[in-house]
Amino acid sequence: MFRSRSKEEKASTSKVTADLSTQPTRDPQAPKGRPTPKRSDAQSQRRRASSGAPLDRKEAMKRQREARRVDMAKQREALASGDERYLPARDKGPVRRFVRDFVDSRFCIAEFFLPLAVIILILSVIQVQNIQNISLLLWLGVIVLIVIDSIGLTFRLRKQLNERFPETPKRGAIAYGLMRTLQMRRLRLPKPQVKRGERP
């Protein structure tokens, strides 16, 4: 009676052991081949998928490059047309616009600095003593005229800014105007919006 039960138990135990040995072992922590994501991670991934946000880094970089390209195209158009919405930060605002118009409406000696410098350089290369002396005098004369013109422009521009924008910050506006005078009128960016002699 007792022997038959023990034989049956031994037989069933050996059968279960054989079945278990034939089954492949798997990690109880990763039943799907990967760990189960946290609830917060899964929710954020679902939100990104529903909002159209990129799911991987490569896609995000691609979208960022495309957005940068569109912004640069808009910025180039704004520099040509003067559209305030897409101008770079250094050119934005009513103060900077007034400075640009103030400079563009005047004849400045500094805008001819580069062509004059090339001419003077060519004259100084010629191996004739009188021509080299003339080129040296021209160089000094151009520098003196640019300095005098820039000082006059600084005083007039500061006065106009204080009258028109008494409460607005004007830091860097004078230097912005002086740097613009050093560029030839047709090469200035943003493009001039006023004609010479037309007061802003």
mmCIF file of C-alpha atoms in Angstrom:
data_model
loop_
_atom_site.group_PDB
_atom_site.id
_atom_site.type_symbol
_atom_site.label_atom_id
_atom_site.label_comp_id
_atom_site.label_asym_id
_atom_site.label_seq_id
_atom_site.Cartn_x
_atom_site.Cartn_y
_atom_site.Cartn_z
ATOM 1 C CA MET A 1 0.000 0.000 0.000
ATOM 2 C CA PHE A 2 2.721 2.474 1.006
ATOM 3 C CA ARG A 3 5.082 1.169 -1.661
ATOM 4 C CA SER A 4 2.680 1.792 -4.537
ATOM 5 C CA ARG A 5 2.190 5.476 -3.523
ATOM 6 C CA SER A 6 5.926 6.104 -3.245
ATOM 7 C CA LYS A 7 6.461 4.583 -6.693
ATOM 8 C CA GLU A 8 3.750 6.807 -8.181
ATOM 9 C CA GLU A 9 5.278 9.934 -6.515
ATOM 10 C CA LYS A 10 8.737 9.018 -7.831
ATOM 11 C CA ALA A 11 7.372 8.532 -11.315
ATOM 12 C CA SER A 12 5.490 11.877 -11.320
ATOM 13 C CA THR A 13 8.536 13.748 -9.902
ATOM 14 C CA SER A 14 10.821 12.312 -12.552
ATOM 15 C CA LYS A 15 8.292 13.297 -15.273
ATOM 16 C CA VAL A 16 8.066 16.915 -14.043
ATOM 17 C CA THR A 17 11.878 17.142 -13.842
ATOM 18 C CA ALA A 18 12.175 15.867 -17.410
ATOM 19 C CA ASP A 19 9.597 18.427 -18.621
ATOM 20 C CA LEU A 20 11.429 21.274 -16.877
ATOM 21 C CA SER A 21 14.786 20.242 -18.315
ATOM 22 C CA THR A 22 13.376 20.372 -21.868
ATOM 23 C CA GLN A 23 12.006 23.956 -21.454
ATOM 24 C CA PRO A 24 14.426 26.859 -22.209
ATOM 25 C CA THR A 25 15.426 28.982 -19.236
ATOM 26 C CA ARG A 26 14.550 32.712 -19.285
ATOM 27 C CA ASP A 27 15.243 35.687 -17.083
ATOM 28 C CA PRO A 28 12.271 36.299 -14.803
ATOM 29 C CA GLN A 29 13.050 40.052 -14.837
ATOM 30 C CA ALA A 30 12.807 40.302 -18.629
ATOM 31 C CA PRO A 31 10.081 37.996 -19.887
ATOM 32 C CA LYS A 32 9.821 39.929 -23.236
ATOM 33 C CA GLY A 33 13.548 40.074 -23.901
ATOM 34 C CA ARG A 34 13.818 43.589 -22.392
ATOM 35 C CA PRO A 35 12.953 45.187 -19.064
ATOM 36 C CA THR A 36 9.468 46.595 -18.711
ATOM 37 C CA PRO A 37 9.636 50.417 -18.982
ATOM 38 C CA LYS A 38 8.624 52.596 -16.063
ATOM 39 C CA ARG A 39 5.161 54.084 -16.166
ATOM 40 C CA SER A 40 6.511 57.655 -16.407
ATOM 41 C CA ASP A 41 8.770 56.692 -19.350
ATOM 42 C CA ALA A 42 5.939 54.971 -21.155
ATOM 43 C CA GLN A 43 3.610 57.950 -20.632
ATOM 44 C CA SER A 44 6.188 60.465 -21.868
ATOM 45 C CA GLN A 45 6.851 58.293 -24.939
ATOM 46 C CA ARG A 46 3.124 58.143 -25.690
ATOM 47 C CA ARG A 47 2.870 61.946 -25.295
ATOM 48 C CA ARG A 48 5.808 62.467 -27.696
ATOM 49 C CA ALA A 49 4.248 60.131 -30.236
ATOM 50 C CA SER A 50 0.869 61.888 -30.050
ATOM 51 C CA SER A 51 2.359 65.427 -30.184
ATOM 52 C CA GLY A 52 4.559 64.707 -33.195
ATOM 53 C CA ALA A 53 7.830 65.167 -31.274
ATOM 54 C CA PRO A 54 10.811 63.120 -32.525
ATOM 55 C CA LEU A 55 11.267 59.741 -30.871
ATOM 56 C CA ASP A 56 15.019 59.404 -31.406
ATOM 57 C CA ARG A 57 18.044 61.684 -31.386
ATOM 58 C CA LYS A 58 18.694 61.416 -35.123
ATOM 59 C CA GLU A 59 15.195 62.599 -35.983
ATOM 60 C CA ALA A 60 15.474 65.445 -33.465
ATOM 61 C CA MET A 61 18.777 66.615 -34.988
ATOM 62 C CA LYS A 62 17.262 66.465 -38.472
ATOM 63 C CA ARG A 63 14.305 68.599 -37.420
ATOM 64 C CA GLN A 64 16.593 71.048 -35.641
ATOM 65 C CA ARG A 65 18.765 71.470 -38.759
ATOM 66 C CA GLU A 66 15.674 72.032 -40.898
ATOM 67 C CA ALA A 67 14.318 74.652 -38.464
ATOM 68 C CA ARG A 68 17.706 76.402 -38.403
ATOM 69 C CA ARG A 69 17.803 76.454 -42.206
ATOM 70 C CA VAL A 70 14.318 78.011 -42.371
ATOM 71 C CA ASP A 71 15.272 80.626 -39.752
ATOM 72 C CA MET A 72 18.430 81.565 -41.666
ATOM 73 C CA ALA A 73 16.448 81.944 -44.894
ATOM 74 C CA LYS A 74 13.942 84.224 -43.157
ATOM 75 C CA GLN A 75 16.810 86.200 -41.620
ATOM 76 C CA ARG A 76 18.450 86.723 -45.033
ATOM 77 C CA GLU A 77 15.145 87.963 -46.476
ATOM 78 C CA ALA A 78 14.687 90.283 -43.484
ATOM 79 C CA LEU A 79 18.189 91.745 -43.919
ATOM 80 C CA ALA A 80 17.312 92.567 -47.524
ATOM 81 C CA SER A 81 13.800 93.898 -46.844
ATOM 82 C CA GLY A 82 14.216 95.339 -43.326
ATOM 83 C CA ASP A 83 11.438 93.179 -41.839
ATOM 84 C CA GLU A 84 11.807 93.632 -38.062
ATOM 85 C CA ARG A 85 10.281 90.259 -37.158
ATOM 86 C CA TYR A 86 13.153 88.138 -38.462
ATOM 87 C CA LEU A 87 16.161 90.429 -38.031
ATOM 88 C CA PRO A 88 19.075 89.261 -35.840
ATOM 89 C CA ALA A 89 18.966 90.426 -32.211
ATOM 90 C CA ARG A 90 21.678 93.065 -32.763
ATOM 91 C CA ASP A 91 19.547 94.795 -35.454
ATOM 92 C CA LYS A 92 16.155 94.643 -33.751
ATOM 93 C CA GLY A 93 14.274 97.456 -32.075
ATOM 94 C CA PRO A 94 13.264 101.049 -32.829
ATOM 95 C CA VAL A 95 16.582 102.465 -31.555
ATOM 96 C CA ARG A 96 18.697 100.369 -33.931
ATOM 97 C CA ARG A 97 16.333 101.133 -36.822
ATOM 98 C CA PHE A 98 16.628 104.869 -36.168
ATOM 99 C CA VAL A 99 20.439 104.603 -35.991
ATOM 100 C CA ARG A 100 20.504 102.794 -39.348
ATOM 101 C CA ASP A 101 18.257 105.405 -40.964
ATOM 102 C CA PHE A 102 20.254 108.263 -39.421
ATOM 103 C CA VAL A 103 23.533 106.903 -40.809
ATOM 104 C CA ASP A 104 22.090 105.913 -44.211
ATOM 105 C CA SER A 105 20.581 109.361 -44.774
ATOM 106 C CA ARG A 106 24.019 111.029 -44.549
ATOM 107 C CA PHE A 107 27.170 111.126 -46.605
ATOM 108 C CA CYS A 108 29.976 109.625 -44.492
ATOM 109 C CA ILE A 109 33.663 109.739 -45.389
ATOM 110 C CA ALA A 110 34.263 106.459 -43.538
ATOM 111 C CA GLU A 111 32.230 104.463 -46.088
ATOM 112 C CA PHE A 112 34.914 105.208 -48.719
ATOM 113 C CA PHE A 113 37.740 104.081 -46.431
ATOM 114 C CA LEU A 114 38.351 100.727 -48.170
ATOM 115 C CA PRO A 115 38.493 102.042 -51.770
ATOM 116 C CA LEU A 116 40.703 104.963 -50.680
ATOM 117 C CA ALA A 117 42.972 102.584 -48.758
ATOM 118 C CA VAL A 118 43.434 100.436 -51.895
ATOM 119 C CA ILE A 119 44.295 103.519 -53.996
ATOM 120 C CA ILE A 120 46.767 104.804 -51.391
ATOM 121 C CA LEU A 121 48.363 101.349 -51.136
ATOM 122 C CA ILE A 122 48.872 101.218 -54.913
ATOM 123 C CA LEU A 123 50.425 104.721 -54.897
ATOM 124 C CA SER A 124 52.772 103.795 -52.060
ATOM 125 C CA VAL A 125 54.110 100.810 -54.036
ATOM 126 C CA ILE A 126 55.260 102.999 -56.935
ATOM 127 C CA GLN A 127 58.998 103.626 -56.590
ATOM 128 C CA VAL A 128 58.799 107.399 -57.026
ATOM 129 C CA GLN A 129 59.622 109.529 -53.999
ATOM 130 C CA ASN A 130 57.084 112.296 -54.725
ATOM 131 C CA ILE A 131 54.217 109.810 -55.275
ATOM 132 C CA GLN A 132 55.088 107.975 -52.046
ATOM 133 C CA ASN A 133 55.044 111.302 -50.159
ATOM 134 C CA ILE A 134 51.648 112.134 -51.668
ATOM 135 C CA SER A 135 50.275 108.708 -50.676
ATOM 136 C CA LEU A 136 51.486 109.233 -47.107
ATOM 137 C CA LEU A 137 49.805 112.668 -46.934
ATOM 138 C CA LEU A 138 46.614 111.229 -48.421
ATOM 139 C CA TRP A 139 46.634 108.438 -45.812
ATOM 140 C CA LEU A 140 46.983 110.936 -42.946
ATOM 141 C CA GLY A 141 44.334 113.206 -44.461
ATOM 142 C CA VAL A 142 41.815 110.368 -44.838
ATOM 143 C CA ILE A 143 42.354 109.216 -41.240
ATOM 144 C CA VAL A 144 41.936 112.769 -39.875
ATOM 145 C CA LEU A 145 38.764 113.371 -41.927
ATOM 146 C CA ILE A 146 37.223 110.050 -40.807
ATOM 147 C CA VAL A 147 37.966 110.814 -37.138
ATOM 148 C CA ILE A 148 36.460 114.336 -37.380
ATOM 149 C CA ASP A 149 33.396 113.054 -39.251
ATOM 150 C CA SER A 150 32.885 110.225 -36.743
ATOM 151 C CA ILE A 151 33.115 112.612 -33.760
ATOM 152 C CA GLY A 152 30.529 114.934 -35.346
ATOM 153 C CA LEU A 153 28.245 111.994 -36.134
ATOM 154 C CA THR A 154 28.554 110.704 -32.560
ATOM 155 C CA PHE A 155 27.429 114.025 -31.029
ATOM 156 C CA ARG A 156 24.518 114.477 -33.468
ATOM 157 C CA LEU A 157 23.358 110.878 -33.119
ATOM 158 C CA ARG A 158 23.532 110.952 -29.315
ATOM 159 C CA LYS A 159 21.481 114.157 -29.236
ATOM 160 C CA GLN A 160 18.811 112.707 -31.537
ATOM 161 C CA LEU A 161 18.613 109.471 -29.556
ATOM 162 C CA ASN A 162 18.186 111.329 -26.257
ATOM 163 C CA GLU A 163 15.396 113.437 -27.763
ATOM 164 C CA ARG A 164 13.508 110.614 -29.454
ATOM 165 C CA PHE A 165 14.078 107.739 -27.011
ATOM 166 C CA PRO A 166 14.537 109.305 -23.551
ATOM 167 C CA GLU A 167 13.347 106.227 -21.608
ATOM 168 C CA THR A 168 14.640 103.472 -23.925
ATOM 169 C CA PRO A 169 18.002 101.756 -23.262
ATOM 170 C CA LYS A 170 20.531 102.907 -25.874
ATOM 171 C CA ARG A 171 23.577 100.875 -24.915
ATOM 172 C CA GLY A 172 25.796 100.111 -27.932
ATOM 173 C CA ALA A 173 23.713 102.222 -30.330
ATOM 174 C CA ILE A 174 26.504 104.748 -31.064
ATOM 175 C CA ALA A 175 29.076 102.023 -31.751
ATOM 176 C CA TYR A 176 26.490 100.274 -33.964
ATOM 177 C CA GLY A 177 26.121 103.458 -36.016
ATOM 178 C CA LEU A 178 29.877 104.033 -36.318
ATOM 179 C CA MET A 179 30.440 100.461 -37.496
ATOM 180 C CA ARG A 180 27.757 100.964 -40.127
ATOM 181 C CA THR A 181 29.536 104.058 -41.478
ATOM 182 C CA LEU A 182 32.617 101.920 -42.234
ATOM 183 C CA GLN A 183 30.602 99.784 -44.681
ATOM 184 C CA MET A 184 29.932 100.916 -48.232
ATOM 185 C CA ARG A 185 26.279 101.904 -48.599
ATOM 186 C CA ARG A 186 25.355 99.208 -51.143
ATOM 187 C CA LEU A 187 26.982 96.475 -48.996
ATOM 188 C CA ARG A 188 25.235 97.396 -45.740
ATOM 189 C CA LEU A 189 22.976 94.870 -44.035
ATOM 190 C CA PRO A 190 20.137 95.385 -43.301
ATOM 191 C CA LYS A 191 19.731 97.248 -46.580
ATOM 192 C CA PRO A 192 19.256 101.048 -46.301
ATOM 193 C CA GLN A 193 15.569 102.007 -46.153
ATOM 194 C CA VAL A 194 16.051 105.782 -46.671
ATOM 195 C CA LYS A 195 17.696 107.826 -49.406
ATOM 196 C CA ARG A 196 20.572 110.246 -48.863
ATOM 197 C CA GLY A 197 19.269 113.560 -47.559
ATOM 198 C CA GLU A 198 15.979 111.996 -46.402
ATOM 199 C CA ARG A 199 15.802 112.596 -42.654
ATOM 200 C CA PRO A 200 14.480 109.715 -40.540
#
